[in-house]
Amino acid sequence: MDTWIIVLIVIAAIVVLAVALFGGRRARERKREERREEAHELRRGADEQAQEAQQREAEAQEQADRARREREAAEARARKADELDPDVDT
């Protein structure tokens, strides 16, 4: 086999190896970028969910405060009724 054929085969093998390495790196980078985007979307969704939960907590606290005030008002009316009722021992 002539020397130039061996050199040509070695050069072709090096080119094929270089193309494979470059393609592998690009594929890894593409996959990495896809994961970054997915993580970004997940974080955004988590932030939105946390904000909604915080809003619901605030609404629930407001409703609980309103219920507590209404219960206190009802208890005050019941005490007033007890004070007025001659049949209730105080």
Coordinates of C-alpha atoms in Angstrom, one line a residue:
M1 CA 0.0 0.0 0.0
D2 CA 1.4 3.4 -0.9
T3 CA 2.2 5.9 1.8
W4 CA -0.1 8.5 0.4
I5 CA -3.1 6.1 0.8
I6 CA -2.2 5.5 4.4
V7 CA -1.8 9.3 5.0
L8 CA -5.2 9.8 3.3
I9 CA -6.9 7.2 5.5
V10 CA -5.3 8.7 8.7
I11 CA -6.5 12.2 7.7
A12 CA -10.0 10.8 6.9
A13 CA -10.1 9.1 10.3
I14 CA -9.0 12.3 12.1
V15 CA -11.7 14.3 10.2
V16 CA -14.4 11.8 11.1
L17 CA -13.3 11.8 14.7
A18 CA -13.3 15.6 14.8
V19 CA -16.8 15.8 13.3
A20 CA -18.0 13.2 15.8
L21 CA -16.6 15.2 18.8
F22 CA -17.9 18.5 17.5
G23 CA -21.4 17.0 16.9
G24 CA -21.4 15.5 20.4
R25 CA -20.5 18.8 22.0
R26 CA -23.3 20.6 20.0
A27 CA -25.8 17.9 21.1
R28 CA -24.8 18.3 24.7
E29 CA -25.0 22.1 24.5
R30 CA -28.4 21.9 22.9
K31 CA -29.6 19.5 25.6
R32 CA -28.2 21.7 28.3
E33 CA -30.1 24.8 26.8
E34 CA -33.3 22.8 26.7
R35 CA -32.9 21.9 30.3
R36 CA -32.2 25.5 31.2
E37 CA -35.4 26.6 29.4
E38 CA -37.4 23.8 31.2
A39 CA -36.0 24.8 34.5
H40 CA -36.9 28.5 33.8
E41 CA -40.5 27.5 33.0
L42 CA -40.8 25.4 36.1
R43 CA -39.5 28.2 38.2
R44 CA -41.9 30.7 36.6
G45 CA -44.8 28.2 37.3
A46 CA -43.7 27.7 40.9
D47 CA -43.5 31.5 41.4
E48 CA -47.1 31.9 40.0
Q49 CA -48.3 29.1 42.2
A50 CA -46.7 30.5 45.3
Q51 CA -48.3 33.9 44.6
E52 CA -51.7 32.4 44.1
A53 CA -51.3 30.4 47.4
Q54 CA -50.2 33.5 49.2
Q55 CA -53.3 35.4 47.9
R56 CA -55.5 32.5 49.0
E57 CA -53.9 32.6 52.4
A58 CA -54.5 36.3 52.7
E59 CA -58.2 35.9 51.7
A60 CA -58.6 33.0 54.1
Q61 CA -57.1 35.1 56.9
E62 CA -59.4 38.0 56.1
Q63 CA -62.4 35.6 56.1
A64 CA -61.3 34.1 59.4
D65 CA -61.0 37.7 60.9
R66 CA -64.4 38.6 59.6
A67 CA -65.9 35.4 61.1
R68 CA -64.2 36.1 64.4
R69 CA -65.7 39.6 64.5
E70 CA -69.1 38.3 63.6
R71 CA -68.9 35.7 66.4
E72 CA -67.8 38.3 68.9
A73 CA -70.8 40.5 67.8
A74 CA -73.1 37.6 68.2
E75 CA -71.7 36.8 71.7
A76 CA -72.1 40.5 72.7
R77 CA -75.8 40.4 71.5
A78 CA -76.3 37.1 73.5
R79 CA -74.9 38.8 76.6
K80 CA -77.1 41.8 76.1
A81 CA -80.1 39.5 75.7
D82 CA -79.1 37.7 78.9
E83 CA -78.9 41.0 80.7
L84 CA -82.4 42.0 79.5
D85 CA -84.0 38.6 80.1
P86 CA -85.5 38.4 83.7
D87 CA -85.5 34.6 83.6
V88 CA -81.7 34.3 83.2
D89 CA -79.6 34.3 86.3
T90 CA -76.6 36.6 86.0

